[in-house]
Amino acid sequence: MPIACVTEGSDGSVGNLQDLRAGKIPLALAQSDSVYDAVTGAGRFAHQGPDAKLRALFSPVTEAFMVLTRIRDWVPTLANLRGLRVNIGAPSSGSEVTFHELLAARGWSPTDFSRLSGLRTSLQAGALCRGEVDAISFVAANPVPVMQEATFACRARFVPLDQEFAHALIDRYPYYVAAEVPGGLYPNNPDPVPTIGVRAIVVASSDTSDDVVYQITKTVFEHLAELRTLHLAFAGATAEDMLDQCVFAPVHAGAARYYREAG
């Protein structure tokens, strides 16, 4: 059964999950922390309550939490960002959600910074290199074009997440996993940078056609070799990781049908 697919831009994880719940889209991609909140009715979804229709298909990749500064403003850990001007991602994006959760886990508030701004992704590198912000924060699967732009154009450097705090977060929250920015992947950043990550999850509504979800799931898993060539983030993708990592929502009936058939 041929399926016509169209990729649409959005505000990010929270916006995707809200649109999915409202029936505006049949499928979406969202970070595991936002999926967890939607399933439990927490965080940005507290006013709506749990989304009983949210379903998971698979989780293709880990997205790392990253912070970049210009080389002259570099600090040794994220704990040293206090008092700076930081862009934390567009409103309703997964990047914004993750930053605010890390903020709360440290016992900080937005008033601990000179300014927290919400520039969209395409504007972040330029704002950093022009000195309009001191740091940019981002959650994504590496490599990320905006990070490549900033590290090349103004020799920006990644700021490590202090590991004691990272381990505490992973122990406390079920949707965080250990991650790192690989050394040498970006100009002027030769060493690996430790951080945390979340899984990206492909989700649907229980109202989304079982046959459509079955065909999409089948196509992805039967073409993993091709998927690994499309982006470096997928290079190490395995069927086991795509099924077992921080899914939280019940598996969609269409995806479950394929998994039963595939064993």
mmCIF file of C-alpha atoms in Angstrom:
data_model
loop_
_atom_site.group_PDB
_atom_site.id
_atom_site.type_symbol
_atom_site.label_atom_id
_atom_site.label_comp_id
_atom_site.label_asym_id
_atom_site.label_seq_id
_atom_site.Cartn_x
_atom_site.Cartn_y
_atom_site.Cartn_z
ATOM 1 C CA MET A 1 0.000 0.000 0.000
ATOM 2 C CA PRO A 2 1.725 3.229 -1.124
ATOM 3 C CA ILE A 3 1.751 5.974 1.507
ATOM 4 C CA ALA A 4 2.305 9.616 0.606
ATOM 5 C CA CYS A 5 4.468 11.302 3.276
ATOM 6 C CA VAL A 6 4.889 15.031 3.800
ATOM 7 C CA THR A 7 7.312 16.480 6.357
ATOM 8 C CA GLU A 8 6.017 19.597 8.079
ATOM 9 C CA GLY A 9 7.937 22.069 10.221
ATOM 10 C CA SER A 10 6.769 22.703 13.774
ATOM 11 C CA ASP A 11 7.620 24.443 17.027
ATOM 12 C CA GLY A 12 9.115 21.236 18.435
ATOM 13 C CA SER A 13 8.232 18.361 20.740
ATOM 14 C CA VAL A 14 5.521 20.028 22.811
ATOM 15 C CA GLY A 15 3.842 21.529 19.751
ATOM 16 C CA ASN A 16 4.015 18.180 17.947
ATOM 17 C CA LEU A 17 2.387 16.317 20.822
ATOM 18 C CA GLN A 18 -0.339 18.941 21.165
ATOM 19 C CA ASP A 19 -1.084 18.822 17.423
ATOM 20 C CA LEU A 20 -1.168 15.029 17.528
ATOM 21 C CA ARG A 21 -3.592 15.090 20.435
ATOM 22 C CA ALA A 22 -5.808 17.584 18.601
ATOM 23 C CA GLY A 23 -5.939 15.307 15.539
ATOM 24 C CA LYS A 24 -4.110 17.782 13.302
ATOM 25 C CA ILE A 25 -1.362 15.305 12.338
ATOM 26 C CA PRO A 26 -1.215 11.480 12.221
ATOM 27 C CA LEU A 27 2.448 11.029 13.243
ATOM 28 C CA ALA A 28 5.055 13.098 15.070
ATOM 29 C CA LEU A 29 8.578 13.067 16.454
ATOM 30 C CA ALA A 30 9.082 14.076 20.078
ATOM 31 C CA GLN A 31 11.710 13.903 22.806
ATOM 32 C CA SER A 32 11.278 11.230 25.460
ATOM 33 C CA ASP A 33 10.979 13.796 28.284
ATOM 34 C CA SER A 34 8.060 15.488 26.516
ATOM 35 C CA VAL A 35 6.472 12.105 25.721
ATOM 36 C CA TYR A 36 6.744 11.162 29.396
ATOM 37 C CA ASP A 37 5.028 14.414 30.404
ATOM 38 C CA ALA A 38 2.260 13.904 27.837
ATOM 39 C CA VAL A 39 1.618 10.333 29.002
ATOM 40 C CA THR A 40 1.551 11.296 32.690
ATOM 41 C CA GLY A 41 -0.104 14.696 32.322
ATOM 42 C CA ALA A 42 2.868 16.547 33.801
ATOM 43 C CA GLY A 43 4.861 19.646 32.907
ATOM 44 C CA ARG A 44 3.466 21.482 29.869
ATOM 45 C CA PHE A 45 0.595 18.979 29.726
ATOM 46 C CA ALA A 46 -0.611 19.337 33.322
ATOM 47 C CA HIS A 47 -3.589 21.488 32.279
ATOM 48 C CA GLN A 48 -4.694 18.879 29.710
ATOM 49 C CA GLY A 49 -4.110 15.773 31.788
ATOM 50 C CA PRO A 50 -2.670 12.460 30.510
ATOM 51 C CA ASP A 51 -3.010 11.738 26.795
ATOM 52 C CA ALA A 52 -4.683 8.328 26.837
ATOM 53 C CA LYS A 53 -4.434 8.016 23.055
ATOM 54 C CA LEU A 54 -0.687 8.636 22.721
ATOM 55 C CA ARG A 55 1.138 5.660 21.210
ATOM 56 C CA ALA A 56 4.782 4.944 20.386
ATOM 57 C CA LEU A 57 6.223 3.347 17.257
ATOM 58 C CA PHE A 58 9.981 3.316 17.838
ATOM 59 C CA SER A 59 12.897 5.448 19.003
ATOM 60 C CA PRO A 60 15.475 5.936 16.248
ATOM 61 C CA VAL A 61 18.209 7.960 17.952
ATOM 62 C CA THR A 62 19.554 9.695 21.058
ATOM 63 C CA GLU A 63 19.500 13.486 21.063
ATOM 64 C CA ALA A 64 22.196 15.190 23.147
ATOM 65 C CA PHE A 65 21.743 18.277 25.303
ATOM 66 C CA MET A 66 24.382 20.766 24.113
ATOM 67 C CA VAL A 67 25.509 24.252 25.052
ATOM 68 C CA LEU A 68 27.878 26.383 22.969
ATOM 69 C CA THR A 69 29.682 29.613 23.814
ATOM 70 C CA ARG A 70 32.105 31.776 21.888
ATOM 71 C CA ILE A 71 35.664 30.822 22.706
ATOM 72 C CA ARG A 72 36.262 33.992 24.769
ATOM 73 C CA ASP A 73 33.146 33.310 26.877
ATOM 74 C CA TRP A 74 33.795 29.592 27.403
ATOM 75 C CA VAL A 75 33.185 28.209 30.904
ATOM 76 C CA PRO A 76 34.313 24.806 32.240
ATOM 77 C CA THR A 77 30.833 23.487 33.136
ATOM 78 C CA LEU A 78 27.195 24.397 32.714
ATOM 79 C CA ALA A 79 27.128 25.405 36.382
ATOM 80 C CA ASN A 80 29.098 28.501 35.312
ATOM 81 C CA LEU A 81 26.389 29.765 32.943
ATOM 82 C CA ARG A 82 24.654 31.606 35.765
ATOM 83 C CA GLY A 83 24.320 35.312 35.024
ATOM 84 C CA LEU A 84 24.804 34.958 31.253
ATOM 85 C CA ARG A 85 22.492 35.575 28.289
ATOM 86 C CA VAL A 86 21.403 32.154 27.034
ATOM 87 C CA ASN A 87 19.180 31.205 24.112
ATOM 88 C CA ILE A 88 17.275 28.100 25.189
ATOM 89 C CA GLY A 89 15.311 27.318 22.008
ATOM 90 C CA ALA A 90 11.973 28.290 20.552
ATOM 91 C CA PRO A 91 8.869 28.204 22.769
ATOM 92 C CA SER A 92 7.273 24.728 22.870
ATOM 93 C CA SER A 93 10.489 23.116 21.604
ATOM 94 C CA GLY A 94 12.060 20.125 23.292
ATOM 95 C CA SER A 95 15.212 22.182 23.834
ATOM 96 C CA GLU A 96 13.286 24.712 25.910
ATOM 97 C CA VAL A 97 11.601 21.969 27.962
ATOM 98 C CA THR A 98 14.905 20.238 28.735
ATOM 99 C CA PHE A 99 16.664 23.472 29.692
ATOM 100 C CA HIS A 100 13.913 24.444 32.127
ATOM 101 C CA GLU A 101 13.951 20.998 33.712
ATOM 102 C CA LEU A 102 17.715 21.147 34.232
ATOM 103 C CA LEU A 103 17.241 24.632 35.633
ATOM 104 C CA ALA A 104 14.719 23.381 38.180
ATOM 105 C CA ALA A 105 16.885 20.381 39.083
ATOM 106 C CA ARG A 106 19.696 22.781 40.006
ATOM 107 C CA GLY A 107 17.348 24.896 42.078
ATOM 108 C CA TRP A 108 17.769 27.848 39.718
ATOM 109 C CA SER A 109 15.155 30.104 38.137
ATOM 110 C CA PRO A 110 15.179 32.299 35.001
ATOM 111 C CA THR A 111 16.148 35.261 37.187
ATOM 112 C CA ASP A 112 19.544 33.613 37.738
ATOM 113 C CA PHE A 113 20.415 34.598 34.149
ATOM 114 C CA SER A 114 20.830 37.972 32.508
ATOM 115 C CA ARG A 115 18.350 36.828 29.859
ATOM 116 C CA LEU A 116 16.816 33.626 28.545
ATOM 117 C CA SER A 117 15.750 34.059 24.926
ATOM 118 C CA GLY A 118 13.756 31.854 22.560
ATOM 119 C CA LEU A 119 15.285 32.272 19.118
ATOM 120 C CA ARG A 120 14.419 29.583 16.603
ATOM 121 C CA THR A 121 17.107 27.164 15.472
ATOM 122 C CA SER A 122 18.161 28.898 12.259
ATOM 123 C CA LEU A 123 18.971 32.142 14.093
ATOM 124 C CA GLN A 124 21.019 30.773 16.960
ATOM 125 C CA ALA A 125 24.486 30.547 15.398
ATOM 126 C CA GLY A 126 24.317 34.077 14.016
ATOM 127 C CA ALA A 127 23.143 35.491 17.340
ATOM 128 C CA LEU A 128 25.998 33.765 19.160
ATOM 129 C CA CYS A 129 28.700 34.851 16.721
ATOM 130 C CA ARG A 130 27.453 38.476 16.731
ATOM 131 C CA GLY A 131 27.568 38.545 20.522
ATOM 132 C CA GLU A 132 23.817 38.995 20.931
ATOM 133 C CA VAL A 133 23.777 36.030 23.335
ATOM 134 C CA ASP A 134 26.548 34.481 25.431
ATOM 135 C CA ALA A 135 25.491 30.868 24.906
ATOM 136 C CA ILE A 136 23.060 28.781 22.893
ATOM 137 C CA SER A 137 21.373 25.616 24.127
ATOM 138 C CA PHE A 138 20.137 22.848 21.885
ATOM 139 C CA VAL A 139 18.854 19.263 22.033
ATOM 140 C CA ALA A 140 19.466 17.278 18.852
ATOM 141 C CA ALA A 141 21.133 14.284 17.267
ATOM 142 C CA ASN A 142 24.707 14.997 16.198
ATOM 143 C CA PRO A 143 25.913 16.393 13.890
ATOM 144 C CA VAL A 144 23.742 19.528 13.927
ATOM 145 C CA PRO A 145 24.060 22.151 11.151
ATOM 146 C CA VAL A 146 23.588 25.110 13.506
ATOM 147 C CA MET A 147 26.380 23.776 15.731
ATOM 148 C CA GLN A 148 28.620 23.259 12.706
ATOM 149 C CA GLU A 149 27.939 26.844 11.641
ATOM 150 C CA ALA A 150 28.804 28.305 15.049
ATOM 151 C CA THR A 151 31.916 26.198 15.634
ATOM 152 C CA PHE A 152 33.221 27.149 12.187
ATOM 153 C CA ALA A 153 32.175 30.811 11.969
ATOM 154 C CA CYS A 154 33.241 31.988 15.434
ATOM 155 C CA ARG A 155 35.188 29.038 16.851
ATOM 156 C CA ALA A 156 32.438 28.287 19.379
ATOM 157 C CA ARG A 157 33.129 25.636 22.012
ATOM 158 C CA PHE A 158 30.900 23.114 23.735
ATOM 159 C CA VAL A 159 30.431 23.403 27.492
ATOM 160 C CA PRO A 160 30.494 20.087 29.427
ATOM 161 C CA LEU A 161 27.712 19.109 31.803
ATOM 162 C CA ASP A 162 29.325 18.436 35.194
ATOM 163 C CA GLN A 163 29.153 14.681 35.637
ATOM 164 C CA GLU A 164 27.996 14.508 39.235
ATOM 165 C CA PHE A 165 24.931 16.505 38.220
ATOM 166 C CA ALA A 166 24.492 14.422 35.052
ATOM 167 C CA HIS A 167 24.505 11.140 37.000
ATOM 168 C CA ALA A 168 21.994 12.559 39.503
ATOM 169 C CA LEU A 169 19.671 13.533 36.649
ATOM 170 C CA ILE A 170 19.886 10.105 35.019
ATOM 171 C CA ASP A 171 19.155 8.417 38.361
ATOM 172 C CA ARG A 172 16.222 10.730 39.092
ATOM 173 C CA TYR A 173 14.481 10.961 35.719
ATOM 174 C CA PRO A 174 13.650 7.856 33.632
ATOM 175 C CA TYR A 175 13.918 9.657 30.296
ATOM 176 C CA TYR A 176 17.540 10.860 30.529
ATOM 177 C CA VAL A 177 20.461 8.794 29.248
ATOM 178 C CA ALA A 178 24.209 9.362 29.197
ATOM 179 C CA ALA A 179 25.438 11.072 26.020
ATOM 180 C CA GLU A 180 28.401 12.938 24.624
ATOM 181 C CA VAL A 181 29.313 15.235 21.773
ATOM 182 C CA PRO A 182 31.948 13.234 19.849
ATOM 183 C CA GLY A 183 35.413 14.735 19.754
ATOM 184 C CA GLY A 184 36.514 16.055 16.359
ATOM 185 C CA LEU A 185 32.996 16.109 14.955
ATOM 186 C CA TYR A 186 32.922 19.918 14.986
ATOM 187 C CA PRO A 187 35.703 22.423 14.193
ATOM 188 C CA ASN A 188 37.693 23.662 17.212
ATOM 189 C CA ASN A 189 36.269 20.924 19.457
ATOM 190 C CA PRO A 190 38.769 18.060 19.367
ATOM 191 C CA ASP A 191 37.755 16.328 22.611
ATOM 192 C CA PRO A 192 34.530 14.494 23.504
ATOM 193 C CA VAL A 193 32.176 16.546 25.676
ATOM 194 C CA PRO A 194 30.081 14.674 28.278
ATOM 195 C CA THR A 195 26.405 15.544 28.659
ATOM 196 C CA ILE A 196 23.001 13.877 28.926
ATOM 197 C CA GLY A 197 20.528 12.971 26.222
ATOM 198 C CA VAL A 198 16.941 12.050 25.517
ATOM 199 C CA ARG A 199 15.586 9.620 22.985
ATOM 200 C CA ALA A 200 13.704 10.858 19.940
ATOM 201 C CA ILE A 201 10.457 8.885 19.681
ATOM 202 C CA VAL A 202 8.156 8.500 16.688
ATOM 203 C CA VAL A 203 4.614 8.705 18.073
ATOM 204 C CA ALA A 204 1.053 8.499 16.809
ATOM 205 C CA SER A 205 -2.472 8.570 18.141
ATOM 206 C CA SER A 206 -4.401 5.380 18.752
ATOM 207 C CA ASP A 207 -6.754 6.871 16.143
ATOM 208 C CA THR A 208 -4.010 6.750 13.499
ATOM 209 C CA SER A 209 -4.675 3.895 11.085
ATOM 210 C CA ASP A 210 -3.181 0.566 12.175
ATOM 211 C CA ASP A 211 -2.343 -0.233 8.558
ATOM 212 C CA VAL A 212 -0.468 3.039 8.047
ATOM 213 C CA VAL A 213 1.543 2.586 11.238
ATOM 214 C CA TYR A 214 2.263 -1.037 10.331
ATOM 215 C CA GLN A 215 3.592 -0.085 6.889
ATOM 216 C CA ILE A 216 5.750 2.745 8.248
ATOM 217 C CA THR A 217 7.222 0.579 11.009
ATOM 218 C CA LYS A 218 7.863 -2.295 8.621
ATOM 219 C CA THR A 219 9.558 -0.005 6.098
ATOM 220 C CA VAL A 220 11.874 1.561 8.672
ATOM 221 C CA PHE A 221 12.973 -1.713 10.259
ATOM 222 C CA GLU A 222 13.405 -3.531 6.942
ATOM 223 C CA HIS A 223 15.569 -0.681 5.615
ATOM 224 C CA LEU A 224 17.792 -0.043 8.632
ATOM 225 C CA ALA A 225 20.912 -0.399 6.488
ATOM 226 C CA GLU A 226 19.784 2.499 4.296
ATOM 227 C CA LEU A 227 18.719 4.522 7.335
ATOM 228 C CA ARG A 228 22.227 4.279 8.771
ATOM 229 C CA THR A 229 23.612 5.996 5.654
ATOM 230 C CA LEU A 230 21.268 8.997 5.798
ATOM 231 C CA HIS A 231 22.702 10.740 8.868
ATOM 232 C CA LEU A 232 25.649 10.072 11.163
ATOM 233 C CA ALA A 233 23.259 9.980 14.124
ATOM 234 C CA PHE A 234 21.772 6.745 12.742
ATOM 235 C CA ALA A 235 25.119 5.056 12.123
ATOM 236 C CA GLY A 236 24.874 2.834 15.190
ATOM 237 C CA ALA A 237 21.101 2.325 15.163
ATOM 238 C CA THR A 238 19.974 -1.217 15.989
ATOM 239 C CA ALA A 239 16.531 -2.756 16.164
ATOM 240 C CA GLU A 240 17.004 -3.498 19.862
ATOM 241 C CA ASP A 241 17.874 0.103 20.758
ATOM 242 C CA MET A 242 15.003 1.458 18.705
ATOM 243 C CA LEU A 243 12.533 -0.633 20.701
ATOM 244 C CA ASP A 244 13.923 -0.571 24.229
ATOM 245 C CA GLN A 245 14.935 3.048 24.858
ATOM 246 C CA CYS A 246 12.699 5.330 26.940
ATOM 247 C CA VAL A 247 9.489 4.761 24.995
ATOM 248 C CA PHE A 248 6.954 5.284 27.895
ATOM 249 C CA ALA A 249 3.784 5.386 25.778
ATOM 250 C CA PRO A 250 2.038 2.103 24.884
ATOM 251 C CA VAL A 251 3.132 0.667 21.551
ATOM 252 C CA HIS A 252 0.714 1.432 18.715
ATOM 253 C CA ALA A 253 -1.309 -1.596 17.589
ATOM 254 C CA GLY A 254 -0.001 -1.252 14.028
ATOM 255 C CA ALA A 255 3.626 -1.252 15.183
ATOM 256 C CA ALA A 256 2.963 -4.141 17.572
ATOM 257 C CA ARG A 257 1.574 -6.142 14.671
ATOM 258 C CA TYR A 258 4.835 -5.768 12.772
ATOM 259 C CA TYR A 259 6.950 -6.632 15.828
ATOM 260 C CA ARG A 260 4.971 -9.825 16.380
ATOM 261 C CA GLU A 261 5.436 -10.829 12.755
ATOM 262 C CA ALA A 262 9.150 -10.032 12.841
ATOM 263 C CA GLY A 263 9.671 -11.899 16.070
#
